[in-house]
Short mmCIF file of C-alpha atoms in Angstrom, two decimals:
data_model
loop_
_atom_site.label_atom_id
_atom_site.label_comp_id
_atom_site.label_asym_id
_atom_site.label_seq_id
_atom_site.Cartn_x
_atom_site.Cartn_y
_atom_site.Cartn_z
CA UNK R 1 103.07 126.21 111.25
CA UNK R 2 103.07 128.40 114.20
CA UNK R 3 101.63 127.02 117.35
CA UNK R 4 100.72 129.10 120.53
CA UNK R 5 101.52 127.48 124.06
CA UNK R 6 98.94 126.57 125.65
CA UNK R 7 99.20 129.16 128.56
CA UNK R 8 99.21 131.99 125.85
CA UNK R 9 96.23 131.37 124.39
CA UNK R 10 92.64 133.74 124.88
CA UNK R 11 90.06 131.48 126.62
CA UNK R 12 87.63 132.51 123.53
CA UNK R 13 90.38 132.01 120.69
CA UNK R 14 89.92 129.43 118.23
CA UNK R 15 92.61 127.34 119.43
CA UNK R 16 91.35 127.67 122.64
CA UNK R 17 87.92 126.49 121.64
CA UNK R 18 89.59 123.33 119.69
CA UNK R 19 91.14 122.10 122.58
CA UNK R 20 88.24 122.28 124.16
CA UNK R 21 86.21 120.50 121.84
CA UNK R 22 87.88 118.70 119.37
CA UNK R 23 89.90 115.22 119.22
CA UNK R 24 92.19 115.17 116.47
CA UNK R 25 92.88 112.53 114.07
CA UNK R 26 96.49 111.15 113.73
CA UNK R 27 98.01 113.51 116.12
CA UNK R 28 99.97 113.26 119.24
CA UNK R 29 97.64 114.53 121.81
CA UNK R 30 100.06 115.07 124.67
CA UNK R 31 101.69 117.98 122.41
CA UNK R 32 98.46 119.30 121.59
CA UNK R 33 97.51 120.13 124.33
CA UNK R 34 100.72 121.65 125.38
CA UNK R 35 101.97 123.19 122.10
CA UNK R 36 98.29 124.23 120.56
CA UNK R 37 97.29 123.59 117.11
CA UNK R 38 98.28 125.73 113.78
CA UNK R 39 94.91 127.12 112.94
CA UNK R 40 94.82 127.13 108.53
CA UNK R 41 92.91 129.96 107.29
CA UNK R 42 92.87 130.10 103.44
CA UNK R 43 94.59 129.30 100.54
CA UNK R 44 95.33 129.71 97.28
CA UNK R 45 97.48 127.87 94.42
CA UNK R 46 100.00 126.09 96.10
CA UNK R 47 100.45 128.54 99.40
CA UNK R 48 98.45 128.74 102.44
CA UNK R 49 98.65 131.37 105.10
CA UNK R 50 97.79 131.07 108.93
CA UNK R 51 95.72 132.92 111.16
CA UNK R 52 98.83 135.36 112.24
CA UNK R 53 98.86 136.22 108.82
CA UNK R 54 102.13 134.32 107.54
CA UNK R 55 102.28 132.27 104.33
CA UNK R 56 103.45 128.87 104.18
CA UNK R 57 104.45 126.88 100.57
CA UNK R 58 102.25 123.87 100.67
CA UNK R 59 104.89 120.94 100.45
CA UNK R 60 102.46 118.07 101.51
CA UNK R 61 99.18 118.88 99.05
CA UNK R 62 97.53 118.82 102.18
CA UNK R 63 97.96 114.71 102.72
CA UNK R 64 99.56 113.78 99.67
CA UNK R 65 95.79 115.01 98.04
CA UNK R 66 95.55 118.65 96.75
CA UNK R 67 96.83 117.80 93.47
CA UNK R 68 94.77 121.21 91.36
CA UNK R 69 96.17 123.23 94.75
CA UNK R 70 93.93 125.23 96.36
CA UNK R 71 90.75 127.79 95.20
CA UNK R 72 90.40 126.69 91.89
CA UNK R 73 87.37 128.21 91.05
CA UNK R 74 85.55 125.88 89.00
CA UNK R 75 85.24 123.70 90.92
CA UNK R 76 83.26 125.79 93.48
CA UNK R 77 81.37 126.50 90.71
CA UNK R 78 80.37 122.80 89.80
CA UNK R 79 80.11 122.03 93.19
CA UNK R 80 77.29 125.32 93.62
CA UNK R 81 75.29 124.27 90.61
CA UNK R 82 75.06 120.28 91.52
CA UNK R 83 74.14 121.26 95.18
CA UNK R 84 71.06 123.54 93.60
CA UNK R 85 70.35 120.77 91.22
CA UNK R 86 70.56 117.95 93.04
CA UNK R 87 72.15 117.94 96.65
CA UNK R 88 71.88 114.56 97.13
CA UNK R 89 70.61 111.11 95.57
CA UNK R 90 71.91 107.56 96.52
CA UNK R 91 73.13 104.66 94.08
CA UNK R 92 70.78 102.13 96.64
CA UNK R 93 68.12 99.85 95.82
CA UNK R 94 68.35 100.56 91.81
CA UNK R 95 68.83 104.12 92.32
CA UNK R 96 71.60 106.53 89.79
CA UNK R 97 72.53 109.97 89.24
CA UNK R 98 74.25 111.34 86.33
CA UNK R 99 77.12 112.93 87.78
CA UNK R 100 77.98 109.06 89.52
CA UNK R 101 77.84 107.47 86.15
CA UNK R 102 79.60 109.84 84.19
CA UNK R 103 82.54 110.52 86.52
CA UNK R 104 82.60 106.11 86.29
CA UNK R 105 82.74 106.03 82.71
CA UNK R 106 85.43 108.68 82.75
CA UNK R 107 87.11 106.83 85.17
CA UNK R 108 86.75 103.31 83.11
CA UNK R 109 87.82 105.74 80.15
CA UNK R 110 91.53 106.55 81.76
CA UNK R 111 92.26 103.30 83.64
CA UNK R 112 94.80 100.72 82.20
CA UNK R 113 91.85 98.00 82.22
CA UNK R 114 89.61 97.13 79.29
CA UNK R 115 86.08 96.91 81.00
CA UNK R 116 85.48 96.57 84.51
CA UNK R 117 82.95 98.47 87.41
CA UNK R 118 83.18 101.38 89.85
CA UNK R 119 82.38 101.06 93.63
CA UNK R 120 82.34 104.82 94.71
CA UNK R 121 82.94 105.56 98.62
CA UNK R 122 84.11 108.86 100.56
CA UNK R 123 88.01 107.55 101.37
CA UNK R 124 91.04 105.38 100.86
CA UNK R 125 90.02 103.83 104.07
CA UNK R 126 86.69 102.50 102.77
CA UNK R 127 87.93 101.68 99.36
CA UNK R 128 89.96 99.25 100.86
CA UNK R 129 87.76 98.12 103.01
CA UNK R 130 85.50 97.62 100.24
CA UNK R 131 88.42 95.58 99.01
CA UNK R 132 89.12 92.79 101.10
CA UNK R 133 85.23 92.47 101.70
CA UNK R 134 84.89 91.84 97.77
CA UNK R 135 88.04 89.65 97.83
CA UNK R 136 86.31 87.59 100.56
CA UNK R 137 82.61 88.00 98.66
CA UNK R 138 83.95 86.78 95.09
CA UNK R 139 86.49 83.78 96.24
CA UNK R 140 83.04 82.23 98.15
CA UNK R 141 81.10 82.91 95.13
CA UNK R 142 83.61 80.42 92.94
CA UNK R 143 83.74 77.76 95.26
CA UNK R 144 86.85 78.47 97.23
CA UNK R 145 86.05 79.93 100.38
CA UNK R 146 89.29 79.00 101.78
CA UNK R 147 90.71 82.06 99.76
CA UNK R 148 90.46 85.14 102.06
CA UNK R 149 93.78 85.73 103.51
CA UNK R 150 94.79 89.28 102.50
CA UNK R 151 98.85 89.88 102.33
CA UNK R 152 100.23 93.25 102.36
CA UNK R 153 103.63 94.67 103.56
CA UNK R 154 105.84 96.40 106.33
CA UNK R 155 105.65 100.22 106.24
CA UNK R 156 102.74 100.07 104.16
CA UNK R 157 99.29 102.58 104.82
CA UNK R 158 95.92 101.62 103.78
CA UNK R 159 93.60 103.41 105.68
CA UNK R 160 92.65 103.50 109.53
CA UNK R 161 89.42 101.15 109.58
CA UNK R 162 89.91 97.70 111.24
CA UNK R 163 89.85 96.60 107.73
CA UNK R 164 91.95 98.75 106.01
CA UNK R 165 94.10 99.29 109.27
CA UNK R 166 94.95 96.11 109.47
CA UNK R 167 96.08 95.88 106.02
CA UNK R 168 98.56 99.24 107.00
CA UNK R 169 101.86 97.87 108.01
CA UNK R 170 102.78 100.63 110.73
CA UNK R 171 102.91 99.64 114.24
CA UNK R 172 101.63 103.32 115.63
CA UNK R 173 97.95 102.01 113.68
CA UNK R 174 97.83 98.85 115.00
CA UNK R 175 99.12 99.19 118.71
CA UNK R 176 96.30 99.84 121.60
CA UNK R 177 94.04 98.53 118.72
CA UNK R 178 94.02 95.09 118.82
CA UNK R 179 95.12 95.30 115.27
CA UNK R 180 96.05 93.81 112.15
CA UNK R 181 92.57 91.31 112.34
CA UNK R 182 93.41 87.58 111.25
CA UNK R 183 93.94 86.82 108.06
CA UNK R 184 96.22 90.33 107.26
CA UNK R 185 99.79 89.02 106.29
CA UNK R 186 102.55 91.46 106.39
CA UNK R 187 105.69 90.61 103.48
CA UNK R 188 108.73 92.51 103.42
CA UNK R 189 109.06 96.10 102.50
CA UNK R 190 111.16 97.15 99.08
CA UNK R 191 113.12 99.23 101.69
CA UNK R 192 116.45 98.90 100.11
CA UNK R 193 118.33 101.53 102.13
CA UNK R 194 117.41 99.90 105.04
CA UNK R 195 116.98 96.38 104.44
CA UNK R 196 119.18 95.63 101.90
CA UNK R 197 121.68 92.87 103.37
CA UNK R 198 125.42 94.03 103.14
CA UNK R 199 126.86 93.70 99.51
CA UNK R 200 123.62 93.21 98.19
CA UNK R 201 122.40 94.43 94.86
CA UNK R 202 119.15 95.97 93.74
CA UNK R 203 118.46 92.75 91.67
CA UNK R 204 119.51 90.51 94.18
CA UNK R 205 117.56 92.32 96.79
CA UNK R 206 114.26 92.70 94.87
CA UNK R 207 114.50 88.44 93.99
CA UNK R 208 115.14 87.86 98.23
CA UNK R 209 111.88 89.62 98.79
CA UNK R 210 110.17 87.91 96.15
CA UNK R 211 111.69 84.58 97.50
CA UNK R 212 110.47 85.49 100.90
CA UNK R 213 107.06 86.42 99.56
CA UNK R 214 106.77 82.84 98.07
CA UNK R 215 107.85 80.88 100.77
CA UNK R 216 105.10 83.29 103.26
CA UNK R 217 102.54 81.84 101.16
CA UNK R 218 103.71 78.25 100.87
CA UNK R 219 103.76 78.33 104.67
CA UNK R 220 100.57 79.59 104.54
CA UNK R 221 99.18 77.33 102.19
CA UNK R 222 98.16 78.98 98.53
CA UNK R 223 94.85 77.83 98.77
CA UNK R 224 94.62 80.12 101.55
CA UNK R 225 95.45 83.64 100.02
CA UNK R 226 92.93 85.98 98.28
CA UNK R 227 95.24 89.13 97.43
CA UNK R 228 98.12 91.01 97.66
CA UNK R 229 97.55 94.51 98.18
CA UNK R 230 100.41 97.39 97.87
CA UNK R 231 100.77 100.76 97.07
CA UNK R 232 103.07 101.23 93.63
CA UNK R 233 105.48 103.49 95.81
CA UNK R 234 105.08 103.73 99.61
CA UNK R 235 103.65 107.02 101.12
CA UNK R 236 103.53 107.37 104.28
CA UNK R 237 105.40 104.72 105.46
CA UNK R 238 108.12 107.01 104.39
CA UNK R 239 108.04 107.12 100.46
CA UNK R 240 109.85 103.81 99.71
CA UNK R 241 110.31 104.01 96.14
CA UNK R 242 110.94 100.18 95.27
CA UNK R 243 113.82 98.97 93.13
CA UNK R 244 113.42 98.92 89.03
CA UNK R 245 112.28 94.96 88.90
CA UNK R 246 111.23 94.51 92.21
CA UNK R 247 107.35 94.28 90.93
CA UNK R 248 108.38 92.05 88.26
CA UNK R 249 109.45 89.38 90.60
CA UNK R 250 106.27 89.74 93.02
CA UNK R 251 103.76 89.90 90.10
CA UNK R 252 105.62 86.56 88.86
CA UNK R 253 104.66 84.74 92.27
CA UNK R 254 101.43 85.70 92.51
CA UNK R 255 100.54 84.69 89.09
CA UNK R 256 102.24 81.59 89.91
CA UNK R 257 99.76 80.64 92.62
CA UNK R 258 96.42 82.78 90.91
CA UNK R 259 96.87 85.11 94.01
CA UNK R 260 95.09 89.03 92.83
CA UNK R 261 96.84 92.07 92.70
CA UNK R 262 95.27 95.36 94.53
CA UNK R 263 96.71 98.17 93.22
CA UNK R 264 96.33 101.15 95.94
CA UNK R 265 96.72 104.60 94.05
CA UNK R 266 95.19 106.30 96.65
CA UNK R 267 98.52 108.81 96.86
CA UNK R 268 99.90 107.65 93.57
CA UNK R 269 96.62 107.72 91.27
CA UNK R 270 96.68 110.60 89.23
CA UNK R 271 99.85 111.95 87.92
CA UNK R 272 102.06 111.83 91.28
CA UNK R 273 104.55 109.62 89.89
CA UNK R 274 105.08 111.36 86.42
CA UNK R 275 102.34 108.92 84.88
CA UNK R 276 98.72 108.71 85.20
CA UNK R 277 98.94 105.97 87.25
CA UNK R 278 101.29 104.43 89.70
CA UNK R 279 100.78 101.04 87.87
CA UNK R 280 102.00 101.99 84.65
CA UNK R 281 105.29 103.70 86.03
CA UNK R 282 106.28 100.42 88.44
CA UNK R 283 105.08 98.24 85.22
CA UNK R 284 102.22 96.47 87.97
CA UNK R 285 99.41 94.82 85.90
CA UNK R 286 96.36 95.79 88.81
CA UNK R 287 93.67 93.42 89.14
CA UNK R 288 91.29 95.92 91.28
CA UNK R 289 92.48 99.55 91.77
CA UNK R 290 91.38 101.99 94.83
CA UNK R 291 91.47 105.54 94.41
CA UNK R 292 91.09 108.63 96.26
CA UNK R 293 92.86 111.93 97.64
CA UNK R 294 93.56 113.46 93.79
CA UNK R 295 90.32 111.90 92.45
CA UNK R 296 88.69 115.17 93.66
CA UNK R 297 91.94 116.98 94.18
CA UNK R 298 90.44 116.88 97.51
CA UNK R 299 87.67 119.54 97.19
CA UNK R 300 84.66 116.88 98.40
CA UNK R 301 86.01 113.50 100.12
CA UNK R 302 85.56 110.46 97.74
CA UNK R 303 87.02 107.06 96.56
CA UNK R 304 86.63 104.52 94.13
CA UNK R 305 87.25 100.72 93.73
CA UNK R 306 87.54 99.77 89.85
CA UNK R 307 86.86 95.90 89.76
CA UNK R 308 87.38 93.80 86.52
CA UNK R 309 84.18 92.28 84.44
CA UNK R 310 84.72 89.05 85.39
CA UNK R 311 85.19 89.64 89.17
CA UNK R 312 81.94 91.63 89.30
CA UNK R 313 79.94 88.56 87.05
CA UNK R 314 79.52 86.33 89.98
CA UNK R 315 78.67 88.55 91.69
CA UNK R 316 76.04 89.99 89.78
CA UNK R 317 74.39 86.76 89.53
CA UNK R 318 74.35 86.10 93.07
CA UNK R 319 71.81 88.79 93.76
CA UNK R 320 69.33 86.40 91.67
CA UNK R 321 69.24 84.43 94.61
CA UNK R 322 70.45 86.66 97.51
CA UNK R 323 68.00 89.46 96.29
CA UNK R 324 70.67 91.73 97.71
CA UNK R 325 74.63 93.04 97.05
CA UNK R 326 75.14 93.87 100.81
CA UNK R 327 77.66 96.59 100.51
CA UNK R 328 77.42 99.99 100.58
CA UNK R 329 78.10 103.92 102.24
CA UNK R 330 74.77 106.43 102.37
CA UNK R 331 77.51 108.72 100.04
CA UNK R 332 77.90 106.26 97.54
CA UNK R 333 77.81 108.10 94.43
CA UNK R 334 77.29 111.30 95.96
CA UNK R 335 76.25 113.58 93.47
CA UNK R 336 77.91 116.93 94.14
CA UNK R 337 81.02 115.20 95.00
CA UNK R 338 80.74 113.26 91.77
CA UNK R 339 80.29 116.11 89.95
CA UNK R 340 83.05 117.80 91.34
CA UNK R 341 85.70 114.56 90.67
CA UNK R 342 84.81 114.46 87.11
CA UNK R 343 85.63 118.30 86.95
CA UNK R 344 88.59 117.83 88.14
CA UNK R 345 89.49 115.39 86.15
CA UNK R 346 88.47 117.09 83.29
CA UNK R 347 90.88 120.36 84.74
CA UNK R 348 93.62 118.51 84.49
CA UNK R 349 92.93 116.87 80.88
CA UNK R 350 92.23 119.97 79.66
CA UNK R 351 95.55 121.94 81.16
CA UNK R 352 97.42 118.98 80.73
CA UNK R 353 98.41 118.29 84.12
CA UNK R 354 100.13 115.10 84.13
CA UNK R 355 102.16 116.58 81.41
CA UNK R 356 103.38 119.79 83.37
CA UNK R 357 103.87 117.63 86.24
CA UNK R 358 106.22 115.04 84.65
CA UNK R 359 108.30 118.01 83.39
CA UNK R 360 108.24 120.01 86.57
CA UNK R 361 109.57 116.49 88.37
CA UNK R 362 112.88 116.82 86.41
CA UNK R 363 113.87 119.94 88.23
CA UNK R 364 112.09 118.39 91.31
CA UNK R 365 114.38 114.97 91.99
CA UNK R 366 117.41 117.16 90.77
CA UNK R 367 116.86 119.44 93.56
CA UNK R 368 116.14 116.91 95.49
CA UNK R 369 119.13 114.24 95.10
CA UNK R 370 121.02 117.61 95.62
CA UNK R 371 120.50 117.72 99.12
CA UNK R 372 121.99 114.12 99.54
CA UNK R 373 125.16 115.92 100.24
CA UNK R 374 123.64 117.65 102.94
CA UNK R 375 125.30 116.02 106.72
CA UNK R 376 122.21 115.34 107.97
CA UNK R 377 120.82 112.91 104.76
CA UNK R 378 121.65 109.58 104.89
CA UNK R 379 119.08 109.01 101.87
CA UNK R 380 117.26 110.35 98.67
CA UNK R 381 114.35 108.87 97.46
CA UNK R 382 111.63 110.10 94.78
CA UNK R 383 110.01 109.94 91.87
CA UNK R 384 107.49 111.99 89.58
CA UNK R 385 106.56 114.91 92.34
CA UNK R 386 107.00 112.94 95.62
CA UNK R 387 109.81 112.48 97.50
CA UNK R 388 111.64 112.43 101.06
CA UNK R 389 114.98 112.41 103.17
CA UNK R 390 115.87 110.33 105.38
CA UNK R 391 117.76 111.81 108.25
CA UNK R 392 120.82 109.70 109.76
CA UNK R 393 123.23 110.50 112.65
CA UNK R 394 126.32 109.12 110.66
CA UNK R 395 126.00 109.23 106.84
CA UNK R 396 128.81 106.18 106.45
CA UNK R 397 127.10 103.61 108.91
CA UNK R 398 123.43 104.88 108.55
CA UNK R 399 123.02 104.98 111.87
CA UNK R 400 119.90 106.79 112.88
CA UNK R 401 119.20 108.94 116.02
CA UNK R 402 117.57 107.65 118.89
CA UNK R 403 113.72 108.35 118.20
CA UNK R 404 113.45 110.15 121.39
CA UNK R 405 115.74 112.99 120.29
CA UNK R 406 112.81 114.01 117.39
CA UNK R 407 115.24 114.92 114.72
CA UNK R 408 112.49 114.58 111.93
CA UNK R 409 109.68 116.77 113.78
CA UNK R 410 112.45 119.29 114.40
CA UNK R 411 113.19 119.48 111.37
CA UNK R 412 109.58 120.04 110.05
CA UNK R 413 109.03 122.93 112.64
CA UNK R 414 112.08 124.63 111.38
CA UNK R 415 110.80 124.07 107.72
CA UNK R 416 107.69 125.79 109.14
CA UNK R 417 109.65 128.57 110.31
CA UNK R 418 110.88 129.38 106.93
CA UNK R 419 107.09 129.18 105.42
CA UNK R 420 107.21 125.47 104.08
CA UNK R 421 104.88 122.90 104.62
CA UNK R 422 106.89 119.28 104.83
CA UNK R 423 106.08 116.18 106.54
CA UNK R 424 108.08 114.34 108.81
CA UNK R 425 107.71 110.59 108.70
CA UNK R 426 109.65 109.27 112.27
CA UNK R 427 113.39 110.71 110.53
CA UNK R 428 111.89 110.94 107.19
CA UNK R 429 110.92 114.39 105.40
CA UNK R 430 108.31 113.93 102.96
CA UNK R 431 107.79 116.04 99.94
CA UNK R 432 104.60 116.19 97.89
CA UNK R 433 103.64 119.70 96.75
CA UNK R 434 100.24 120.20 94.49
CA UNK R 435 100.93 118.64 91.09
CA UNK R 436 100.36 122.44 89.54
CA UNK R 437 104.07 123.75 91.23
CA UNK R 438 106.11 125.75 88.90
CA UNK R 439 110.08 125.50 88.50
CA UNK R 440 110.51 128.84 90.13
CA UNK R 441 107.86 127.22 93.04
CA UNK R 442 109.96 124.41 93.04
CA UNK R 443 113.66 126.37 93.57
CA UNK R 444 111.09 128.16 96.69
CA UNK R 445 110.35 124.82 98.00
CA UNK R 446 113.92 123.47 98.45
CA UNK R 447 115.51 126.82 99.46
CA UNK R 448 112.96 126.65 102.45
CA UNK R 449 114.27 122.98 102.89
CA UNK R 450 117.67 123.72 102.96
CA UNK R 451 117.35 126.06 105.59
CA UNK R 452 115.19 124.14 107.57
CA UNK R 453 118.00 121.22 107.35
CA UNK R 454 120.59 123.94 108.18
CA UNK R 455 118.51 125.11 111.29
CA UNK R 456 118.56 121.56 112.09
CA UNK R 457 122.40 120.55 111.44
CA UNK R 458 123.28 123.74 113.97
CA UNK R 459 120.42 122.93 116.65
CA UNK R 460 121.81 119.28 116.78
CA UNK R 461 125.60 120.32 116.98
CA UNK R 462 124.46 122.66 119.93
CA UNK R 463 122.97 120.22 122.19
CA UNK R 464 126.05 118.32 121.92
#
């Protein structure tokens, strides 16, 4: 989006005022405060404009979460009536609200476990957080407090806490930090472009990481490992799609030494990946689930943790003696954002959205393995409505340009200057418009693309 230098802008404009006052998340400040931020003013459907006026197609559903796009009205409406009826009410000390336990049972309802428990929060950072602390909470509970270790992998992203930051595998989260905490174990990532070993096959790639999985918790010591935590297809660590089996072979060595399975559908909950669930397209059998971003299309911020009966038995029964389950967020259960998650997941029952979406991907990865021809794209990778390209220096070697010469985030402003919204990942363009995109939305979105590339291609070629 368009930015204004900083020596352009009024002293009373708005992006005057925010560099004044605000400290963004996630950004690099340096540019900030030289470039100036792109102030968003509405939007509607899957475009947003800016406040110059210009219109932008939203590639990104904001951060991989605007999956109803934008103004959908009734969910303002549900959101107006809950806040006159009942603006707030907490799930503490015995307390419920209706909104809370119906948007649970419709969650319990759609998930691919037979009975289980909600833990609601406000993000994917807390509902992994609220992971590893009930990892840690139940293993103590059964007798085997040695079980607390928490693996997770390379180019992973969990959330930003020092829980849940530590589990992300990306050094720019953990440097400066003094992050991952002990007991976070990063495995390999299913980054076959990249990693695969010369000659290698899919197969033969997916049973190396496995193999190298096992022997990371033999060296660890079995008795020593609580979880494995992973997202079913990597977001931003630069939408690493793994290969066909490659969860077949992990899930075999974790049930091998009774290690548990978090599934994190935080970006892939939801219809992303052309099924409800992230799970059911990589074939993952979840032990706990966290959700987020497309729970609430991203209207009102929060998450859930779905737990199994059995994990949430012992502790039940602990409280007999403890008096107290010490976990919890003020906005647990928050009613108006409750209300407003169960309406829009109701929305997208009702216009079958995870139908339309799993159609609409067809055109989607055609258009987008299309580009693989393009000189810049050394790689293709999608599935469902979610995708990215990797951008190389020389196709045949994959040999990537020095990260200094910002190939990626030229790329992106270029995109911008043809009215697309795209995310770029170090080299990587990401991909991830509103689940609601039409065909015709679609052929938009990677026309915009193509010339952003193009811009791209030429502006390289001239610095030579």
């Amino acid at each position: 989006m368009a930015n204004l230098l900083h020596n352009e802008m009024a002293p009373d404009s708005i992006e005057s005022r925010d560099l004044q006052n605000l400290f963004h998340p996630c950004t690099n400040l340096a540019d900030l405060h030289q470039r100036g931020p792109a102030v968003r003013s509405k939007a509607q459907g899957v475009y947003l404009w800016d406040n110059q006026g210009k219109q932008y197609l939203e590639g990104m559903a904001g951060l991989w979460c605007t999956a109803l796009g934008y103004g959908v009205q009734e969910l303002a409406d549900v959101a107006y009536e809950q806040m006159r009826k009942l603006s707030y009410s907490q799930l503490f000390a015995s307390a419920t609200n209706e909104p809370s336990v119906l948007l649970a049972e419709k969650l319990m309802s759609m998930v691919p476990m037979d009975a289980g428990r909600v833990f609601f929060g406000l993000s994917g950072s807390d509902a992994n957080d609220t992971q590893i602390k009930l990892m840690w909470h139940y293993h103590n509970l059964i007798g085997k407090p040695d079980r607390k270790k928490i693996i997770s992998r390379k180019n992973g992203y969990h959330g930003v806490t020092i829980g849940s930051g530590s589990l992300t595998g990306l050094p720019p989260f953990h440097q400066n930090f003094d992050l991952p905490i002990p007991g976070v174990l990063h495995t390999d990532a299913p980054y076959f472009y990249r990693n695969a070993l010369e000659g290698e096959s899919e197969e033969e790639f997916a049973t190396r990481l496995a193999s190298n999985l096992e022997e990371l918790i033999l060296a660890e010591g079995p008795e020593t490992i609580a979880a494995f935590i992973a997202e079913p297809v990597m977001g931003a660590g630069g939408v690493i799609v793994p290969t066909v089996d490659y969860y077949q072979k992990i899930q075999q060595v974790l049930d091998k030494y009774e290690i548990l399975f978090i599934d994190d559908e935080v970006i892939c909950g939801f219809g992303r990946t052309g099924n409800p669930f992230g799970c059911q397209t990589m074939e993952i059998e979840p032990t706990t689930m966290s959700f987020a971003k497309a729970l609430s299309s991203a209207y009102l911020p929060i998450s859930a943790v779905v737990v199994p009966e059995w994990l949430y038995e012992p502790i039940r029964e602990a409280t007999r003696d403890s008096r107290l389950f010490g976990h919890g967020f003020t906005y647990s259960g928050h009613p108006v954002c409750a209300a407003v998650a169960l309406r829009n997941l109701e929305l997208m029952e009702e216009r079958s959205i995870f139908e339309q979406a799993a159609r609409t991907s067809i055109e989607f990865q055609e258009r987008l393995n299309l580009l693989g021809s393009h000189p810049l794209v050394g790689d293709v990778r999608g599935i469902g409505l979610v995708g990215a390209l990797e951008l190389v220096k020389d196709k045949a070697t994959k040999e990537a340009f020095p990260k200094e010469t910002g190939v990626g985030p030229h790329c992106m402003d270029r995109c911008a200057d043809h009215g697309l919204i795209v995310r770029s990942i170090g080299d990587n363009i990401a991909i991830c418009p509103p689940l609601v995109i039409t065909n015709e939305q679609v052929d938009e979105l990677f026309g915009k693309l193509a010339r952003g590339l193009n811009d791209t291609l030429e502006w390289i070629r001239n610095a030579k």
